[in-house]
Amino acid sequence: MITIDNISIPLPTIRRFPAYLRLLKEHANRGEVWISATTLAEELKLKPIQVRKDMACTGVEGKPKVGFLVSELVLAIEHYLGWDNTTDAILIGAGNLGAALIGYKGFENNGLRIIAVFDKDRRKVGSQIGGIVVSQIEDLAKTVDKFGINIAIITVPAHAAQSVAEMAVEAGIKGIWNFAPKNLNLSDNIVIQKTDLVTSFAELSAKLINHLDEQKQIQGK
Amino acid sequence: MITIDNISIPLPTIRRFPAYLRLLKEHANRGEVWISATTLAEELKLKPIQVRKDMACTGVEGKPKVGFLVSELVLAIEHYLGWDNTTDAILIGAGNLGAALIGYKGFENNGLRIIAVFDKDRRKVGSQIGGIVVSQIEDLAKTVDKFGINIAIITVPAHAAQSVAEMAVEAGIKGIWNFAPKNLNLSDNIVIQKTDLVTSFAELSAKLINHLDEQKQIQGK
DNA sequence: TAGATTGTTAATCGATTAACAATC
DNA sequence: TAGATTGTTAATCGATTAACAATC
């Protein structure tokens, strides 16, 4: 449960917000003005009741028989995700994954702009990655301070994650998006978001075993 | 809830398994034979009762006052994740993100091996990416069939995702790991795992707003 | 008007947490 | 033995789903 503007929004709802947003923007582009929860549900394979509950969190009121104003929903969702203003972030770790994130088109219209890249490796410093010059990690604090950055994205190897995270926090970073497969130990007032590729794969693995098992049992009978 | 070998395991437990596995292997490397749920909990910042519940799902029995056999837990968790045998997968979309996944060290010891890469772009075909030669997408079905591949990883742009997913399913793929920010519409008997970077960032954004709000309120009082 | 859709209140479901007896 | 830790059963909590009245 997350509270923004004194409104409590369940975390699963927050997670569904980006998918709604994408769809709503598509509809807006087609010139559509109204959309019903029923339609959204169908397109996202969710239950209408769940979409209505989620929409209720946005504070936008719908009209029975018509639905919701697309533009209102877009603005409300963007607001609760903090995407009404683009957030600047720094990235630490100029490897393959770092390059992928810098080049990722999806962030452009979704509130995230990576404005600086740092790496411990002196040989990478000065080189360009996705149009951004790699800086030495010693300059991190200066950049964070100068641009008032809150978010650091960590794409270094597991063994280096803890130490660069500490440097970032020291520099004033408030939120960390950690791609390294390592649990970070930081002060409680730092927000940590972990994206663990191995964990995602684990989920797929287990679901697939479960699924193939089921199919085998059905066929066996 | 996922059922494997007639044992039901909650999805959140499955998601915690990789973190346990990493920690357990570290302890094993240090020559430690026994480990208690209390210790695991402390190192992962979880509650001991939750770790005990999770361990119960593995079927491994612990000894009061001593804990669990590290080696038994490792084997049991690997079994439920299907990581006792490495899974071969193909990757579609030889862009930055694809390159990052192919080069990702974390997969090596965690049951995943990417054995072939495909791309629609003729100019990329024949070039190497992380030591793997990019094949033309027309050869996909042949490869899937020849090596009995179940899993496809999709790292193409959103607009191409649906069509390559359909090709993969046509070729016999049973599980899809989708990195494209697009909901796939496929037959119900295909397992789809979505890793949406924008969604992860949304979560961080919202948590951070909530957190900064809280801090402001505390200071205001 | 009739019917689709919203919004509210209550029921259900699943996961986490608590309490505590069993055990080495 | 005393005490830490396990494992089981019950309580709590939060999210999803159901039911239905309100409404345009």
PDB file of C-alpha atoms in Angstrom, chain A residues 30-136:
ATOM      1  CA  ARG A  30      -7.072   7.316 -32.289  1.00  0.00           C
ATOM      2  CA  GLY A  31      -9.086  10.318 -31.229  1.00  0.00           C
ATOM      3  CA  GLU A  32     -11.263   8.460 -28.756  1.00  0.00           C
ATOM      4  CA  VAL A  33     -12.548  10.580 -25.887  1.00  0.00           C
ATOM      5  CA  TRP A  34     -14.385   8.118 -23.637  1.00  0.00           C
ATOM      6  CA  ILE A  35     -13.439   4.606 -22.575  1.00  0.00           C
ATOM      7  CA  SER A  36     -15.197   2.095 -20.359  1.00  0.00           C
ATOM      8  CA  ALA A  37     -13.591  -0.107 -17.715  1.00  0.00           C
ATOM      9  CA  THR A  38     -15.133  -3.005 -19.590  1.00  0.00           C
ATOM     10  CA  THR A  39     -13.149  -2.162 -22.714  1.00  0.00           C
ATOM     11  CA  LEU A  40      -9.887  -1.697 -20.815  1.00  0.00           C
ATOM     12  CA  ALA A  41     -10.441  -4.986 -19.030  1.00  0.00           C
ATOM     13  CA  GLU A  42     -10.988  -6.849 -22.249  1.00  0.00           C
ATOM     14  CA  GLU A  43      -7.880  -5.446 -23.894  1.00  0.00           C
ATOM     15  CA  LEU A  44      -5.667  -6.222 -20.890  1.00  0.00           C
ATOM     16  CA  LYS A  45      -7.310  -9.551 -20.054  1.00  0.00           C
ATOM     17  CA  LEU A  46      -8.364  -8.337 -16.614  1.00  0.00           C
ATOM     18  CA  LYS A  47     -11.746  -8.515 -14.896  1.00  0.00           C
ATOM     19  CA  PRO A  48     -13.894  -5.366 -15.321  1.00  0.00           C
ATOM     20  CA  ILE A  49     -14.375  -5.129 -11.544  1.00  0.00           C
ATOM     21  CA  GLN A  50     -10.609  -4.985 -11.042  1.00  0.00           C
ATOM     22  CA  VAL A  51     -10.245  -2.188 -13.599  1.00  0.00           C
ATOM     23  CA  ARG A  52     -13.055  -0.245 -11.924  1.00  0.00           C
ATOM     24  CA  LYS A  53     -11.366  -0.635  -8.547  1.00  0.00           C
ATOM     25  CA  ASP A  54      -8.079   0.547 -10.037  1.00  0.00           C
ATOM     26  CA  MET A  55      -9.740   3.503 -11.737  1.00  0.00           C
ATOM     27  CA  ALA A  56     -11.375   4.427  -8.427  1.00  0.00           C
ATOM     28  CA  CYS A  57      -7.842   4.929  -7.047  1.00  0.00           C
ATOM     29  CA  THR A  58      -7.169   7.596  -9.647  1.00  0.00           C
ATOM     30  CA  GLY A  59     -10.021   9.720  -8.290  1.00  0.00           C
ATOM     31  CA  VAL A  60     -11.452  10.090 -11.785  1.00  0.00           C
ATOM     32  CA  GLU A  61     -15.228   9.712 -11.862  1.00  0.00           C
ATOM     33  CA  GLY A  62     -16.868   7.772 -14.613  1.00  0.00           C
ATOM     34  CA  LYS A  63     -20.261   8.193 -16.212  1.00  0.00           C
ATOM     35  CA  PRO A  64     -22.562   5.141 -16.096  1.00  0.00           C
ATOM     36  CA  LYS A  65     -23.068   3.706 -19.568  1.00  0.00           C
ATOM     37  CA  VAL A  66     -20.274   5.836 -21.030  1.00  0.00           C
ATOM     38  CA  GLY A  67     -17.117   5.254 -19.049  1.00  0.00           C
ATOM     39  CA  PHE A  68     -14.216   7.550 -18.218  1.00  0.00           C
ATOM     40  CA  LEU A  69     -12.651  10.516 -19.965  1.00  0.00           C
ATOM     41  CA  VAL A  70      -9.439   9.147 -21.500  1.00  0.00           C
ATOM     42  CA  SER A  71      -7.556  12.404 -20.994  1.00  0.00           C
ATOM     43  CA  GLU A  72      -8.489  12.610 -17.323  1.00  0.00           C
ATOM     44  CA  LEU A  73      -7.313   9.070 -16.675  1.00  0.00           C
ATOM     45  CA  VAL A  74      -4.006   9.706 -18.436  1.00  0.00           C
ATOM     46  CA  LEU A  75      -3.312  12.793 -16.350  1.00  0.00           C
ATOM     47  CA  ALA A  76      -4.374  11.165 -13.079  1.00  0.00           C
ATOM     48  CA  ILE A  77      -2.277   8.035 -13.599  1.00  0.00           C
ATOM     49  CA  GLU A  78       0.736  10.057 -14.670  1.00  0.00           C
ATOM     50  CA  HIS A  79       0.318  12.126 -11.540  1.00  0.00           C
ATOM     51  CA  TYR A  80       0.332   9.154  -9.167  1.00  0.00           C
ATOM     52  CA  LEU A  81       3.380   7.717 -10.916  1.00  0.00           C
ATOM     53  CA  GLY A  82       5.128  11.065 -10.689  1.00  0.00           C
ATOM     54  CA  TRP A  83       5.412  11.122 -14.458  1.00  0.00           C
ATOM     55  CA  ASP A  84       3.866  14.550 -14.927  1.00  0.00           C
ATOM     56  CA  ASN A  85       7.430  15.815 -14.667  1.00  0.00           C
ATOM     57  CA  THR A  86      10.248  13.779 -16.127  1.00  0.00           C
ATOM     58  CA  THR A  87      12.560  12.399 -13.476  1.00  0.00           C
ATOM     59  CA  ASP A  88      16.300  12.635 -14.020  1.00  0.00           C
ATOM     60  CA  ALA A  89      18.434   9.706 -12.970  1.00  0.00           C
ATOM     61  CA  ILE A  90      22.055   8.616 -13.105  1.00  0.00           C
ATOM     62  CA  LEU A  91      23.260   5.192 -14.114  1.00  0.00           C
ATOM     63  CA  ILE A  92      26.231   3.395 -12.591  1.00  0.00           C
ATOM     64  CA  GLY A  93      27.858   0.594 -14.574  1.00  0.00           C
ATOM     65  CA  ALA A  94      28.511   1.114 -18.269  1.00  0.00           C
ATOM     66  CA  GLY A  95      28.170  -2.511 -19.343  1.00  0.00           C
ATOM     67  CA  ASN A  96      25.763  -4.215 -21.726  1.00  0.00           C
ATOM     68  CA  LEU A  97      22.790  -3.849 -19.438  1.00  0.00           C
ATOM     69  CA  GLY A  98      23.557  -0.188 -18.793  1.00  0.00           C
ATOM     70  CA  ALA A  99      23.725   0.421 -22.534  1.00  0.00           C
ATOM     71  CA  ALA A 100      20.412  -1.350 -23.006  1.00  0.00           C
ATOM     72  CA  LEU A 101      18.704   0.833 -20.414  1.00  0.00           C
ATOM     73  CA  ILE A 102      20.179   4.034 -21.834  1.00  0.00           C
ATOM     74  CA  GLY A 103      18.983   3.070 -25.290  1.00  0.00           C
ATOM     75  CA  TYR A 104      15.585   1.842 -24.082  1.00  0.00           C
ATOM     76  CA  LYS A 105      12.890   3.726 -25.987  1.00  0.00           C
ATOM     77  CA  GLY A 106      10.199   2.904 -23.448  1.00  0.00           C
ATOM     78  CA  PHE A 107      11.487   5.387 -20.887  1.00  0.00           C
ATOM     79  CA  GLU A 108      11.251   8.458 -23.107  1.00  0.00           C
ATOM     80  CA  ASN A 109       7.550   8.998 -22.589  1.00  0.00           C
ATOM     81  CA  ASN A 110       7.413   7.480 -19.171  1.00  0.00           C
ATOM     82  CA  GLY A 111       9.007   9.928 -16.858  1.00  0.00           C
ATOM     83  CA  LEU A 112      12.601   8.724 -16.859  1.00  0.00           C
ATOM     84  CA  ARG A 113      15.654  10.410 -18.316  1.00  0.00           C
ATOM     85  CA  ILE A 114      19.146   9.094 -17.718  1.00  0.00           C
ATOM     86  CA  ILE A 115      21.394  12.134 -17.706  1.00  0.00           C
ATOM     87  CA  ALA A 116      24.770  10.731 -16.651  1.00  0.00           C
ATOM     88  CA  VAL A 117      26.672   7.458 -16.636  1.00  0.00           C
ATOM     89  CA  PHE A 118      29.459   6.431 -14.280  1.00  0.00           C
ATOM     90  CA  ASP A 119      31.887   3.547 -14.223  1.00  0.00           C
ATOM     91  CA  LYS A 120      34.748   2.439 -12.028  1.00  0.00           C
ATOM     92  CA  ASP A 121      36.703   1.190 -15.016  1.00  0.00           C
ATOM     93  CA  ARG A 122      39.109   3.964 -16.061  1.00  0.00           C
ATOM     94  CA  ARG A 123      39.249   2.562 -19.606  1.00  0.00           C
ATOM     95  CA  LYS A 124      35.537   3.204 -20.086  1.00  0.00           C
ATOM     96  CA  VAL A 125      35.662   6.771 -18.784  1.00  0.00           C
ATOM     97  CA  GLY A 126      35.437   9.238 -21.671  1.00  0.00           C
ATOM     98  CA  SER A 127      33.913   6.762 -24.079  1.00  0.00           C
ATOM     99  CA  GLN A 128      30.342   7.223 -25.254  1.00  0.00           C
ATOM    100  CA  ILE A 129      27.432   4.948 -24.529  1.00  0.00           C
ATOM    101  CA  GLY A 130      24.113   5.757 -26.164  1.00  0.00           C
ATOM    102  CA  GLY A 131      25.239   9.307 -26.726  1.00  0.00           C
ATOM    103  CA  ILE A 132      26.279   9.883 -23.110  1.00  0.00           C
ATOM    104  CA  VAL A 133      29.921  10.269 -22.130  1.00  0.00           C
ATOM    105  CA  VAL A 134      30.952   7.935 -19.312  1.00  0.00           C
ATOM    106  CA  SER A 135      32.231   9.818 -16.259  1.00  0.00           C
ATOM    107  CA  GLN A 136      34.569   8.645 -13.565  1.00  0.00           C
TER     108      GLN A 136
END
